[in-house]
């Protein structure tokens, strides 16, 4: 792939990434707003100049020039429009909360679907399938290669990779195993393999890596739990950054990243392969959902806090003051994004961006 083609491919991957992150998020808000009969003024993908638009049932649908954002404009959330019938604030608190939660919720759903799909593409019901052989190693010296299947070890047919590990680990140092191997062409051979004792692991090894058995159920479970495990990982990373475990902290070489950094990572992942791009998309989808749940002004989480406080106090806030507060939060968020973008650019210029050299 030439540098120009690689650049164009990366650019398309970045556009696709942002659309698949933002589109489902805004569609979640849109879908629940329509479900609860909230007046939806506009559903727009992209920011800036309008490239295409159409109006149906009172809602403007639009694609805009810059694929770095998107939004849903709901009735009752703009100055002079707060008391409109079927506006956002006219609905019950639980309905407003669900409308706000729907965006992040769809991000988590998209991540789970992608992770499930990736798992389904890696199904393996063949026990003993070799995916890696160390060089040199007892297995390699015996002629075992990636793609071979270990049919039996000392007469026992393994049903899982763990059974092979246990069979090898149980032999005395210097004792040979009788291993039956089926090659990819169908040929079956019997070879003696003398494992080597690893003092660090305190067990004998053949020097092979055996693929685990992956069933559709495994893929589904991994997909459904992907948002949870990714959330735990993100929370752990943030803790390490804020606690000083990672040098430089949040604004250091391995710290927080924004749209510029995400674009660079996306282009890099796309040039590594479609699966890498999809996996990054799943992680970023979870990250976007979590970020929007933060209880900060201008984010879904901040608006949810407003609804909950209003419900507890038994009366609504002054809408104009609330809007000013939300605007202040948006300005602060944009300023932070600009700072992080500057840091991302410096990282890229200095070849300090994690994973990109």
XYZ file of C-alpha atoms in Angstrom:
357
model
C 0.000 0.000 0.000
C 1.489 3.339 -1.108
C 1.724 6.227 1.402
C -1.076 8.105 -0.429
C -3.400 5.105 -0.454
C -2.562 4.416 3.185
C -3.374 8.026 4.092
C -6.687 7.967 2.184
C -7.592 4.631 3.745
C -6.791 6.005 7.185
C -8.868 9.131 6.535
C -11.898 7.052 5.522
C -11.407 4.895 8.622
C -11.413 8.017 10.814
C -14.631 9.334 9.235
C -16.252 5.918 9.616
C -15.114 5.699 13.233
C -16.627 9.041 14.230
C -19.881 8.302 12.405
C -20.201 4.901 14.092
C -19.470 6.420 17.490
C -21.696 9.475 17.211
C -24.483 8.184 14.960
C -25.725 5.403 17.280
C -25.348 7.679 20.328
C -27.563 10.369 18.845
C -29.921 7.736 17.416
C -30.442 6.455 20.977
C -31.551 9.903 22.159
C -33.655 10.314 19.024
C -35.375 6.928 19.302
C -36.436 7.335 22.934
C -37.498 10.932 22.350
C -39.782 9.755 19.560
C -40.992 6.872 21.737
C -42.123 9.315 24.434
C -43.526 11.755 21.852
C -41.000 14.482 22.538
C -40.909 17.006 19.722
C -37.612 16.419 17.847
C -36.553 19.527 15.930
C -33.380 18.175 14.316
C -31.274 15.041 14.025
C -27.896 15.968 12.587
C -24.708 13.977 11.934
C -21.580 16.084 11.632
C -20.990 19.714 12.505
C -20.760 22.943 10.528
C -22.048 23.516 7.007
C -25.070 21.489 6.002
C -24.315 19.144 3.088
C -27.719 17.493 2.809
C -31.001 17.742 4.638
C -34.634 16.798 4.492
C -37.632 17.455 6.734
C -40.095 14.756 7.718
C -42.909 14.998 10.260
C -41.493 18.245 11.602
C -37.940 16.889 12.114
C -34.962 18.146 10.119
C -32.534 15.348 9.199
C -29.101 16.570 8.104
C -25.538 15.564 7.236
C -22.970 18.277 7.948
C -19.443 18.905 6.728
C -17.265 17.994 9.729
C -17.653 14.351 10.903
C -16.525 15.161 14.454
C -19.852 15.428 16.221
C -23.587 15.299 15.967
C -26.653 16.312 17.907
C -30.373 15.932 18.441
C -32.331 19.146 19.098
C -35.364 18.516 21.254
C -38.302 20.846 21.704
C -38.440 22.646 25.044
C -34.659 22.930 25.476
C -33.992 26.301 23.860
C -34.665 29.909 24.976
C -38.287 30.912 24.447
C -39.275 27.298 23.915
C -39.134 25.880 27.444
C -42.904 25.546 27.896
C -43.711 24.130 24.466
C -46.225 21.248 24.404
C -44.490 17.880 23.989
C -41.189 19.528 24.856
C -38.499 17.694 26.776
C -39.320 19.323 30.110
C -43.029 18.522 29.768
C -42.346 14.801 30.151
C -42.163 12.741 33.332
C -38.773 12.590 35.060
C -38.295 8.891 34.293
C -38.944 9.506 30.601
C -36.440 12.375 30.463
C -33.838 10.224 32.210
C -34.357 7.390 29.742
C -34.000 9.787 26.806
C -30.691 10.982 28.270
C -29.465 7.480 29.141
C -30.330 6.120 25.703
C -27.289 7.677 23.992
C -24.646 6.126 26.258
C -26.716 2.956 26.462
C -26.608 2.493 22.695
C -22.826 3.061 22.771
C -22.506 0.154 25.208
C -24.815 -1.950 23.020
C -22.747 -1.217 19.893
C -19.578 -2.224 21.746
C -21.188 -5.483 22.887
C -22.373 -6.291 19.345
C -18.934 -5.618 17.855
C -17.199 -7.729 20.509
C -19.687 -10.549 19.934
C -19.120 -10.369 16.181
C -15.343 -10.497 16.629
C -15.769 -13.500 18.916
C -17.989 -15.242 16.368
C -15.263 -14.782 13.749
C -12.839 -16.730 15.953
C -14.912 -19.804 16.747
C -12.850 -22.911 17.302
C -14.294 -26.287 18.261
C -11.122 -28.271 17.511
C -9.293 -29.339 20.695
C -5.502 -29.283 20.626
C -5.114 -26.821 17.745
C -1.574 -25.378 17.758
C -1.375 -21.645 17.006
C 2.249 -20.966 17.982
C 5.461 -22.975 18.323
C 8.552 -21.570 20.008
C 11.827 -21.789 18.105
C 13.744 -23.668 19.313
C 11.641 -25.933 21.518
C 10.990 -29.667 22.033
C 7.816 -29.413 19.950
C 9.575 -27.642 17.089
C 12.403 -30.178 17.121
C 9.771 -32.940 16.889
C 8.281 -31.379 13.747
C 5.169 -29.792 15.302
C 4.120 -26.580 13.551
C 1.346 -23.960 13.822
C -1.888 -25.336 12.381
C -1.207 -28.883 13.583
C -3.642 -30.584 15.940
C -2.476 -32.493 19.001
C -4.709 -35.580 18.752
C -3.404 -37.373 21.834
C -0.716 -37.206 24.522
C 0.419 -40.578 25.908
C -2.771 -42.169 24.585
C -5.124 -39.561 26.090
C -7.217 -37.438 23.706
C -7.396 -33.885 25.112
C -10.667 -32.009 25.233
C -9.113 -28.663 26.046
C -5.803 -26.800 26.022
C -5.619 -27.147 29.805
C -5.620 -30.954 29.557
C -2.568 -30.773 27.267
C -0.811 -28.393 29.682
C -1.571 -30.726 32.582
C -0.374 -33.814 30.686
C 2.929 -32.161 29.793
C 3.424 -30.692 33.265
C 2.897 -34.063 34.926
C 5.851 -35.843 33.277
C 9.139 -36.270 35.108
C 12.111 -34.211 33.863
C 13.748 -35.934 30.912
C 10.797 -38.271 30.277
C 9.498 -38.399 26.710
C 5.840 -38.086 25.739
C 4.198 -39.910 22.845
C 2.309 -37.245 20.921
C -0.014 -37.960 18.005
C -0.273 -34.992 15.651
C -2.594 -34.354 12.704
C -1.170 -31.982 10.080
C -3.380 -29.528 8.150
C -3.176 -31.794 5.070
C -4.780 -34.624 7.065
C -1.641 -36.647 7.649
C -1.270 -38.163 11.135
C 2.122 -38.822 12.709
C 3.307 -40.061 16.090
C 6.323 -38.248 17.505
C 8.282 -38.457 20.756
C 8.567 -35.133 22.575
C 10.749 -34.617 25.640
C 9.500 -31.510 27.473
C 11.900 -29.057 29.062
C 11.529 -28.087 32.691
C 10.958 -24.359 33.295
C 12.263 -23.409 36.763
C 10.348 -20.119 36.695
C 6.963 -21.710 36.027
C 8.027 -24.861 37.905
C 6.634 -27.217 35.287
C 7.589 -28.950 32.040
C 6.816 -27.311 28.688
C 6.712 -28.473 25.055
C 7.020 -24.949 23.704
C 3.626 -24.657 22.030
C 0.598 -22.436 22.454
C -2.745 -24.222 22.085
C -5.859 -22.359 21.004
C -8.686 -22.390 23.504
C -12.005 -23.801 22.367
C -14.369 -20.948 21.526
C -18.069 -21.689 21.078
C -20.893 -19.328 20.046
C -21.861 -19.176 23.712
C -18.323 -18.081 24.625
C -18.475 -15.344 21.988
C -21.873 -14.142 23.225
C -20.776 -14.060 26.863
C -17.565 -12.234 25.957
C -19.545 -9.702 23.911
C -22.168 -9.037 26.580
C -19.525 -8.595 29.284
C -17.190 -6.534 27.079
C -18.569 -3.118 28.185
C -18.196 -4.114 31.846
C -14.617 -5.358 31.514
C -13.662 -2.360 29.364
C -15.161 -0.003 31.943
C -13.075 -1.656 34.664
C -9.975 -1.277 32.483
C -10.672 2.399 31.742
C -11.325 3.124 35.423
C -8.067 1.388 36.332
C -6.159 3.410 33.745
C -7.614 6.691 35.027
C -6.666 5.723 38.579
C -3.100 4.975 37.487
C -2.860 8.323 35.702
C -4.244 10.348 38.612
C -2.289 8.453 41.268
C 1.052 8.937 39.537
C 1.576 5.263 38.673
C 1.866 6.305 35.016
C 4.543 9.019 34.511
C 3.203 12.382 33.361
C -0.340 11.898 34.626
C -3.447 12.851 32.668
C -1.630 15.308 30.398
C 1.560 13.278 29.960
C 2.673 11.152 26.967
C 0.343 8.314 28.007
C -2.427 10.546 29.363
C -5.859 11.631 28.153
C -6.431 11.920 24.430
C -9.032 13.734 22.341
C -10.332 13.796 18.759
C -6.852 14.314 17.247
C -5.379 11.391 19.151
C -8.410 9.215 18.460
C -8.079 9.991 14.743
C -4.395 9.023 14.784
C -5.111 5.782 16.647
C -7.979 4.982 14.286
C -5.914 5.478 11.125
C -3.122 3.366 12.614
C -5.540 0.576 13.606
C -7.195 0.581 10.175
C -3.843 0.087 8.466
C -3.152 -2.825 10.837
C -6.321 -4.603 9.737
C -10.121 -4.479 9.897
C -10.290 -6.483 13.133
C -7.946 -4.034 14.888
C -10.137 -1.146 13.703
C -13.312 -2.844 14.939
C -11.764 -3.668 18.309
C -10.684 -0.046 18.770
C -14.195 1.067 17.770
C -15.676 -1.148 20.488
C -13.337 0.296 23.134
C -13.989 3.888 22.062
C -17.734 3.260 22.036
C -17.573 2.248 25.694
C -15.337 5.236 26.465
C -17.807 7.617 24.780
C -20.712 6.150 26.718
C -18.847 6.500 30.014
C -17.693 10.053 29.264
C -21.252 11.155 28.565
C -22.443 9.723 31.880
C -20.082 11.953 33.858
C -22.148 14.335 36.047
C -20.773 17.440 34.315
C -22.650 20.318 32.647
C -23.336 19.901 28.911
C -23.036 16.100 29.186
C -25.889 13.612 29.484
C -24.807 12.803 33.025
C -25.032 16.457 34.045
C -28.546 16.756 32.637
C -29.581 13.573 34.431
C -28.376 15.124 37.698
C -30.596 18.152 36.992
C -33.651 15.946 36.458
C -32.953 13.960 39.642
C -32.426 17.090 41.773
C -35.611 18.632 40.405
C -37.511 15.489 41.303
C -36.094 15.484 44.857
C -36.766 19.179 45.481
C -40.258 18.972 43.994
C -39.937 21.909 41.618
C -38.105 22.821 38.428
C -35.042 25.037 38.115
C -35.158 28.343 36.339
C -34.675 27.153 32.752
C -32.729 30.204 31.612
C -30.243 29.881 34.469
C -29.932 26.162 33.836
C -29.228 26.867 30.159
C -26.536 29.388 31.081
C -24.953 26.781 33.360
C -25.037 24.199 30.561
C -23.479 26.714 28.165
C -20.688 27.405 30.644
C -20.069 23.669 30.889
C -19.970 23.355 27.102
C -17.426 26.185 26.794
C -15.258 24.593 29.488
C -15.503 21.215 27.752
C -14.518 22.725 24.387
C -11.584 24.515 26.021
C -10.388 21.260 27.585
C -10.774 19.511 24.222
C -8.642 22.208 22.587
C -5.915 21.790 25.224
C -5.886 18.017 24.786
C -5.830 18.429 20.990
C -2.728 20.623 21.307
C -1.087 17.998 23.552
C -2.027 15.232 21.079
C -0.421 17.172 18.226
C 2.768 17.610 20.273
C 2.803 13.882 21.044
C 2.468 13.028 17.358
C 5.162 15.502 16.313
C 7.545 14.158 18.954
C 6.653 10.498 18.233
C 5.468 10.041 21.813
C 1.951 8.842 21.063
C 1.295 5.411 22.658
C 1.165 2.638 20.055
C 2.214 4.868 17.126
C 5.882 5.176 16.186
